[in-house]
XYZ file of C-alpha atoms in Angstrom:
447
model
C -16.948 -20.132 -18.551
C -18.487 -23.132 -16.736
C -21.505 -22.832 -14.436
C -19.521 -23.197 -11.200
C -17.095 -20.435 -12.155
C -19.988 -18.215 -13.226
C -21.805 -18.843 -9.949
C -18.669 -18.008 -7.960
C -18.017 -14.850 -9.982
C -21.655 -13.780 -9.761
C -21.924 -14.302 -6.010
C -18.444 -12.932 -5.346
C -19.256 -9.699 -7.172
C -22.477 -9.297 -5.206
C -20.715 -9.903 -1.889
C -17.802 -7.624 -2.775
C -20.266 -4.808 -3.505
C -22.319 -5.347 -0.362
C -19.322 -5.710 1.960
C -18.339 -2.078 1.342
C -21.612 -0.789 2.772
C -21.762 -3.344 5.600
C -18.215 -2.477 6.695
C -18.781 1.273 6.574
C -22.033 0.811 8.485
C -20.065 -0.571 11.428
C -17.098 1.783 11.226
C -18.957 5.047 10.644
C -21.586 4.367 13.320
C -18.746 3.870 15.799
C -17.195 7.171 14.696
C -20.545 8.923 15.251
C -20.748 7.343 18.706
C -17.267 8.650 19.600
C -18.109 12.128 18.305
C -21.272 12.216 20.440
C -19.328 11.096 23.521
C -16.704 13.815 22.951
C -19.471 16.386 22.443
C -20.984 15.484 25.823
C -17.611 15.289 27.551
C -15.986 18.446 26.161
C -19.166 20.483 25.546
C -17.753 21.157 22.081
C -20.355 21.553 19.338
C -17.735 20.829 16.673
C -18.146 17.150 17.508
C -21.931 17.416 17.314
C -21.595 18.817 13.791
C -19.306 15.924 12.860
C -21.774 13.366 14.234
C -24.713 15.013 12.487
C -23.044 15.049 9.076
C -21.507 11.588 9.317
C -24.927 10.194 10.231
C -26.427 11.533 7.016
C -23.767 9.596 5.121
C -24.632 6.422 7.065
C -28.313 6.841 6.176
C -27.464 7.108 2.467
C -25.165 4.083 2.630
C -27.801 2.057 4.462
C -30.200 2.778 1.616
C -27.901 0.748 -0.652
C -26.824 -1.798 1.955
C -30.425 -3.001 2.358
C -31.096 -4.002 -1.282
C -27.557 -5.279 -1.889
C -27.736 -7.427 1.260
C -31.132 -8.744 0.221
C -29.711 -9.695 -3.187
C -26.866 -11.613 -1.521
C -29.348 -13.501 0.653
C -31.530 -14.453 -2.302
C -28.508 -15.509 -4.360
C -27.490 -18.003 -1.686
C -30.590 -20.029 -2.520
C -30.531 -19.439 -6.273
C -26.825 -20.028 -6.921
C -25.967 -22.543 -4.200
C -28.929 -24.917 -3.699
C -26.684 -27.799 -2.636
C -25.071 -25.639 0.007
C -28.377 -24.304 1.325
C -29.712 -27.841 1.690
C -27.112 -28.433 4.397
C -27.198 -24.905 5.823
C -30.938 -25.055 6.377
C -30.511 -28.108 8.600
C -27.414 -27.049 10.521
C -26.680 -23.340 10.719
C -29.852 -21.428 9.944
C -29.766 -19.756 13.399
C -27.449 -16.793 12.551
C -29.402 -16.010 9.384
C -32.627 -15.782 11.396
C -31.171 -13.695 14.232
C -29.449 -11.363 11.749
C -32.867 -10.059 10.693
C -33.461 -8.746 14.223
C -29.975 -7.196 14.343
C -30.770 -5.344 11.137
C -34.117 -4.163 12.550
C -32.318 -2.814 15.625
C -29.802 -0.939 13.466
C -32.463 0.548 11.162
C -34.836 1.514 13.978
C -32.169 3.142 16.124
C -30.759 4.994 13.108
C -34.214 6.313 12.216
C -34.645 7.656 15.752
C -31.203 9.245 15.712
C -31.534 10.804 12.251
C -34.992 12.311 12.659
C -34.931 13.208 16.342
C -31.298 14.130 17.038
C -32.046 17.803 17.634
C -34.832 16.957 20.099
C -33.048 14.269 22.123
C -30.876 14.765 25.179
C -27.172 14.108 24.572
C -27.218 10.910 26.656
C -30.244 9.623 24.727
C -28.553 10.446 21.434
C -25.460 8.529 22.537
C -27.573 5.539 23.507
C -29.460 5.534 20.211
C -26.325 5.722 18.066
C -24.748 3.074 20.299
C -27.642 0.788 19.351
C -26.962 1.561 15.685
C -23.369 0.399 16.115
C -24.474 -2.682 18.086
C -27.011 -3.661 15.423
C -24.544 -3.219 12.561
C -21.824 -5.130 14.407
C -24.166 -7.939 15.458
C -25.364 -8.320 11.875
C -21.785 -8.710 10.636
C -20.836 -11.151 13.401
C -23.876 -13.337 12.754
C -23.112 -13.619 9.051
C -19.443 -14.203 9.850
C -20.513 -17.202 11.934
C -21.864 -18.870 8.796
C -18.634 -18.105 6.930
C -16.436 -19.511 9.709
C -18.611 -22.626 9.811
C -17.837 -23.129 6.120
C -14.123 -23.082 7.015
C -14.423 -25.177 10.187
C -17.722 -27.089 10.004
C -19.042 -28.347 13.332
C -22.294 -29.238 15.068
C -23.462 -32.085 12.824
C -22.573 -35.396 11.280
C -23.120 -36.542 7.707
C -23.830 -40.143 6.783
C -22.419 -41.677 3.584
C -25.786 -41.155 1.873
C -25.665 -37.415 2.636
C -28.186 -37.496 5.502
C -27.541 -34.906 8.225
C -27.685 -36.200 11.820
C -26.779 -35.138 15.377
C -27.321 -31.459 14.684
C -26.188 -29.035 17.402
C -26.950 -25.512 16.062
C -25.071 -23.733 18.848
C -21.959 -25.831 18.340
C -22.216 -25.000 14.650
C -22.639 -21.312 15.484
C -19.685 -21.226 17.890
C -17.453 -23.265 15.614
C -13.670 -23.418 16.246
C -12.782 -20.263 14.290
C -15.844 -18.174 15.185
C -14.300 -15.996 17.896
C -11.008 -15.197 16.170
C -12.592 -14.468 12.776
C -15.489 -12.427 14.170
C -13.076 -10.328 16.196
C -10.939 -9.790 13.100
C -13.986 -8.747 11.036
C -15.122 -6.230 13.670
C -11.730 -4.569 14.255
C -11.062 -4.290 10.515
C -14.471 -2.662 10.040
C -13.719 -0.154 12.826
C -10.320 0.482 11.246
C -11.975 1.116 7.883
C -14.496 3.519 9.420
C -11.613 5.473 10.914
C -9.706 5.644 7.637
C -12.859 6.647 5.741
C -13.126 9.743 7.944
C -9.357 10.298 7.654
C -9.723 10.514 3.869
C -12.638 12.945 3.966
C -11.170 15.150 6.717
C -7.740 15.311 5.033
C -9.223 16.200 1.659
C -11.552 18.837 3.123
C -8.766 20.337 5.210
C -6.666 20.733 2.066
C -9.412 22.930 0.583
C -9.728 25.295 3.554
C -7.785 28.184 4.964
C -5.957 27.240 8.148
C -7.622 29.945 10.241
C -11.241 29.173 9.274
C -13.748 27.526 11.586
C -14.410 24.853 8.998
C -10.699 24.067 8.925
C -10.756 23.615 12.708
C -13.577 21.069 12.475
C -11.768 19.099 9.772
C -8.579 19.162 11.846
C -10.386 17.760 14.886
C -12.078 15.113 12.725
C -8.713 14.118 11.256
C -7.041 13.733 14.642
C -9.954 11.740 16.092
C -10.131 9.416 13.085
C -6.356 8.943 12.983
C -6.378 7.819 16.627
C -9.176 5.337 15.866
C -7.495 4.137 12.663
C -4.108 3.626 14.351
C -5.587 1.801 17.356
C -7.683 -0.598 15.296
C -4.940 -1.070 12.694
C -2.753 -2.346 15.507
C -5.530 -4.645 16.767
C -6.069 -5.828 13.186
C -2.412 -6.838 12.953
C -2.659 -8.773 16.239
C -5.912 -10.465 15.216
C -4.373 -11.350 11.855
C -1.643 -13.199 13.729
C -4.316 -15.125 15.660
C -6.084 -15.934 12.402
C -2.860 -17.383 11.009
C -2.635 -19.660 14.058
C -6.218 -20.793 13.455
C -5.324 -21.625 9.859
C -2.399 -23.710 11.086
C -4.724 -25.702 13.339
C -7.847 -26.021 11.203
C -7.080 -25.081 7.559
C -3.413 -26.000 7.005
C -3.867 -26.266 3.232
C -5.018 -22.632 3.069
C -2.017 -21.508 5.128
C 0.330 -23.480 2.865
C -1.231 -21.911 -0.241
C -1.056 -18.447 1.299
C 2.693 -18.848 1.783
C 3.437 -20.939 -1.312
C 4.750 -23.720 0.939
C 4.814 -27.137 -0.756
C 7.057 -29.224 1.487
C 6.199 -29.872 5.133
C 9.002 -28.543 7.295
C 10.091 -27.194 10.616
C 11.688 -23.739 10.781
C 9.489 -22.798 7.826
C 10.286 -19.431 6.214
C 7.731 -16.705 5.515
C 7.560 -15.817 1.817
C 6.949 -12.083 1.345
C 5.894 -10.964 -2.126
C 6.460 -12.789 -5.378
C 4.189 -15.326 -7.024
C 3.833 -19.104 -7.022
C 5.168 -20.743 -10.173
C 2.702 -23.550 -11.036
C 5.425 -25.517 -12.841
C 8.306 -25.445 -10.368
C 6.136 -25.061 -7.237
C 8.402 -22.293 -5.995
C 7.738 -18.703 -4.972
C 9.488 -16.516 -7.526
C 10.719 -12.980 -6.820
C 9.676 -13.287 -3.183
C 11.762 -12.577 -0.090
C 11.999 -15.383 2.457
C 12.238 -14.500 6.137
C 13.813 -17.541 7.852
C 11.753 -19.418 10.482
C 9.051 -16.722 10.646
C 6.167 -18.825 9.300
C 6.767 -21.480 11.957
C 6.762 -18.801 14.632
C 3.575 -17.179 13.293
C 1.853 -20.573 13.145
C 2.397 -21.583 16.758
C 4.838 -19.226 18.490
C 7.857 -21.539 18.075
C 10.560 -21.469 15.430
C 10.641 -25.288 15.280
C 6.905 -25.643 14.613
C 6.217 -28.080 11.796
C 4.083 -26.426 9.096
C 2.323 -28.662 6.593
C 2.990 -28.104 2.906
C 0.672 -28.637 -0.032
C 2.348 -31.951 -0.910
C 0.661 -33.409 2.184
C -2.751 -32.920 0.566
C -4.288 -34.401 -2.603
C -3.521 -32.112 -5.516
C -7.183 -31.824 -6.488
C -7.840 -30.157 -3.107
C -5.119 -27.510 -3.407
C -6.357 -23.912 -3.207
C -5.535 -21.765 -6.249
C -1.970 -20.467 -6.375
C -3.103 -16.828 -6.551
C -4.070 -17.223 -2.876
C -0.465 -16.271 -2.120
C -0.863 -12.971 -3.981
C -4.179 -12.196 -2.251
C -2.641 -12.856 1.155
C 0.356 -10.634 0.469
C -1.743 -7.742 -0.822
C -4.054 -7.964 2.194
C -1.195 -7.987 4.699
C 0.780 -5.393 2.740
C -2.085 -2.913 2.663
C -2.774 -3.421 6.363
C 0.877 -2.816 7.243
C 1.051 0.269 5.016
C -2.074 1.764 6.581
C -0.732 1.157 10.090
C 2.477 3.001 9.206
C 0.642 5.914 7.565
C -1.649 6.381 10.577
C 1.327 6.342 12.954
C 3.224 8.878 10.826
C 0.138 11.079 10.490
C -0.348 11.327 14.256
C 3.352 11.741 14.979
C 3.680 14.601 12.494
C 0.593 16.272 13.973
C 2.025 16.084 17.487
C 5.544 17.108 16.427
C 4.688 19.968 14.055
C 1.349 21.398 15.153
C 1.181 20.667 18.882
C 4.826 21.263 19.789
C 5.968 23.780 17.159
C 2.742 25.385 15.958
C 3.720 24.764 12.319
C 1.101 23.985 9.640
C 0.350 20.370 8.803
C 2.230 19.313 5.633
C 0.040 19.268 2.535
C 1.902 16.300 1.009
C 0.928 14.185 4.017
C -2.697 15.292 3.776
C -2.746 14.075 0.166
C -1.409 10.681 1.281
C -3.989 10.486 4.069
C -6.759 11.273 1.575
C -6.143 7.885 -0.087
C -6.200 5.781 3.076
C -9.978 5.236 3.041
C -10.047 3.574 -0.394
C -6.925 1.567 0.490
C -8.596 0.322 3.657
C -11.668 -0.805 1.716
C -9.392 -2.590 -0.767
C -7.699 -4.432 2.100
C -11.131 -5.601 3.297
C -12.007 -6.797 -0.203
C -8.758 -8.705 -0.655
C -9.206 -10.237 2.797
C -12.628 -11.643 1.949
C -11.491 -12.863 -1.461
C -8.551 -14.585 0.223
C -10.832 -16.198 2.795
C -13.207 -17.616 0.193
C -10.675 -18.476 -2.524
C -8.328 -20.143 -0.050
C -11.113 -22.562 0.909
C -11.484 -23.827 -2.670
C -12.326 -26.362 -3.973
C -14.557 -26.701 -0.921
C -17.726 -24.810 -0.075
C -17.923 -26.601 3.286
C -14.316 -27.494 4.070
C -13.678 -31.210 3.738
C -17.378 -32.022 3.345
C -18.923 -30.417 0.266
C -17.124 -29.293 -2.877
C -18.104 -26.099 -4.638
C -19.098 -28.076 -7.716
C -21.585 -30.026 -5.583
C -23.085 -26.877 -4.083
C -23.539 -24.791 -7.249
C -26.659 -24.526 -9.372
C -26.888 -26.206 -12.752
C -29.355 -23.635 -14.131
C -28.454 -22.036 -17.493
C -28.199 -18.346 -18.459
C -26.124 -17.267 -15.439
C -23.920 -15.160 -17.695
C -26.812 -12.908 -18.694
C -27.945 -12.517 -15.067
C -24.355 -11.776 -14.036
C -24.165 -8.986 -16.601
C -27.535 -7.531 -15.563
C -26.726 -7.496 -11.862
C -23.289 -6.041 -12.575
C -25.059 -3.175 -14.332
C -27.339 -2.756 -11.294
C -24.348 -2.546 -8.931
C -22.668 -0.002 -11.175
C -25.869 2.062 -11.240
C -26.182 1.919 -7.438
C -22.528 2.913 -6.974
C -22.944 5.933 -9.255
C -26.223 6.789 -7.536
C -24.563 6.791 -4.103
C -21.924 9.232 -5.311
C -24.545 11.510 -6.895
C -26.789 11.501 -3.813
C -23.842 12.133 -1.477
C -22.552 15.043 -3.542
C -26.036 16.476 -3.980
C -26.943 16.317 -0.293
C -23.720 17.813 1.060
C -23.683 20.442 -1.697
C -27.194 21.545 -0.692
C -26.299 21.328 3.010
C -22.781 22.760 3.353
C -21.003 22.594 6.680
C -21.197 26.374 6.947
C -24.940 26.065 7.600
C -24.275 23.826 10.592
C -21.565 26.173 11.841
C -23.945 29.127 11.718
C -26.717 27.118 13.370
C -24.812 25.446 16.187
C -21.776 27.695 16.766
C -23.117 31.201 16.285
């Protein structure tokens, strides 16, 4: 494996590991905020118990998010020195501000975790709101750097590689910043909702329907399903906006995502299948006539550029089509499951008083992992679809990567570290909640 491929695999693995904790940090803190608001509004201590227990999970996850995020930051300099040479001159602003966003998140979470029982409800809500703001701001700031890589702005480069006319704010608010940042935030909130859906559904399966613990899990499931459905819908809408941004600014990525080789009006949308590298056709896919043109610009006669319009050495990899389909497919599936879950709850439990079907609870228990997978495939699609560029149209990945040897050994060692941290998170989570069962909170706050 060559050095560039090793560097990409190494950094991609690190980012894929960290993104789980960063995403859950946003989504779960928002769920805690909602639970605290409902506790104040309804005077129902069930929601306070939810908030208290979910916060402990956030604290454990943050303990891994900090070192994994630090590793990603260090690897930017070690693995991509050519890239950082440009970044340091143009778009260092979000990296600097992100430190303060992280401080806000950590400080507010510390106050909430250690002083929740001694704070007024309004103060608790404000503190956990700051946790959510800090986590969200951190993600948005880093997303700014990623969008700049896709749509570079705010500088000019001379033929000798010298950077001139730097405008850091224009670089920060690059053409795709708003649409991509919005998409990142709503998908994180969606994932936080589905994470609670999974836990609540699984826990409800293990309880008797008339127990107090069962009631808390039922309320948690309904709340999280509402959040998951709402943000799944917003995710679908923001995904449509992202496709329009690709049409305007990264047409080669859009063409690769759809396996489109010939520029055409009334372009069809290819659903499923794979791109045959020999025939340049999508095999075993289903074509929906005119839909790609409509998604690109809201008109069926929109002309969509194909890969033949670009030099072949700048084509994104053909597996981009598969990544795009898996990402969209998982998002659509999760939207449907959330809608069915809420409809069945309203139809069977609210209207008829019948028990919630166990088969549906088992399906809901898998939505959290599926949501995280959709996030992972989305980020892999975003980065792979930009290849062979690190900074689109300006710097190739081969120009940005390190030439240092022994990356394979470091890749293996860090992979072992990530595996250890993942196992450690599971052990700590199980240990904490085993030693602090929900029954203790019920006796303390509801008796």
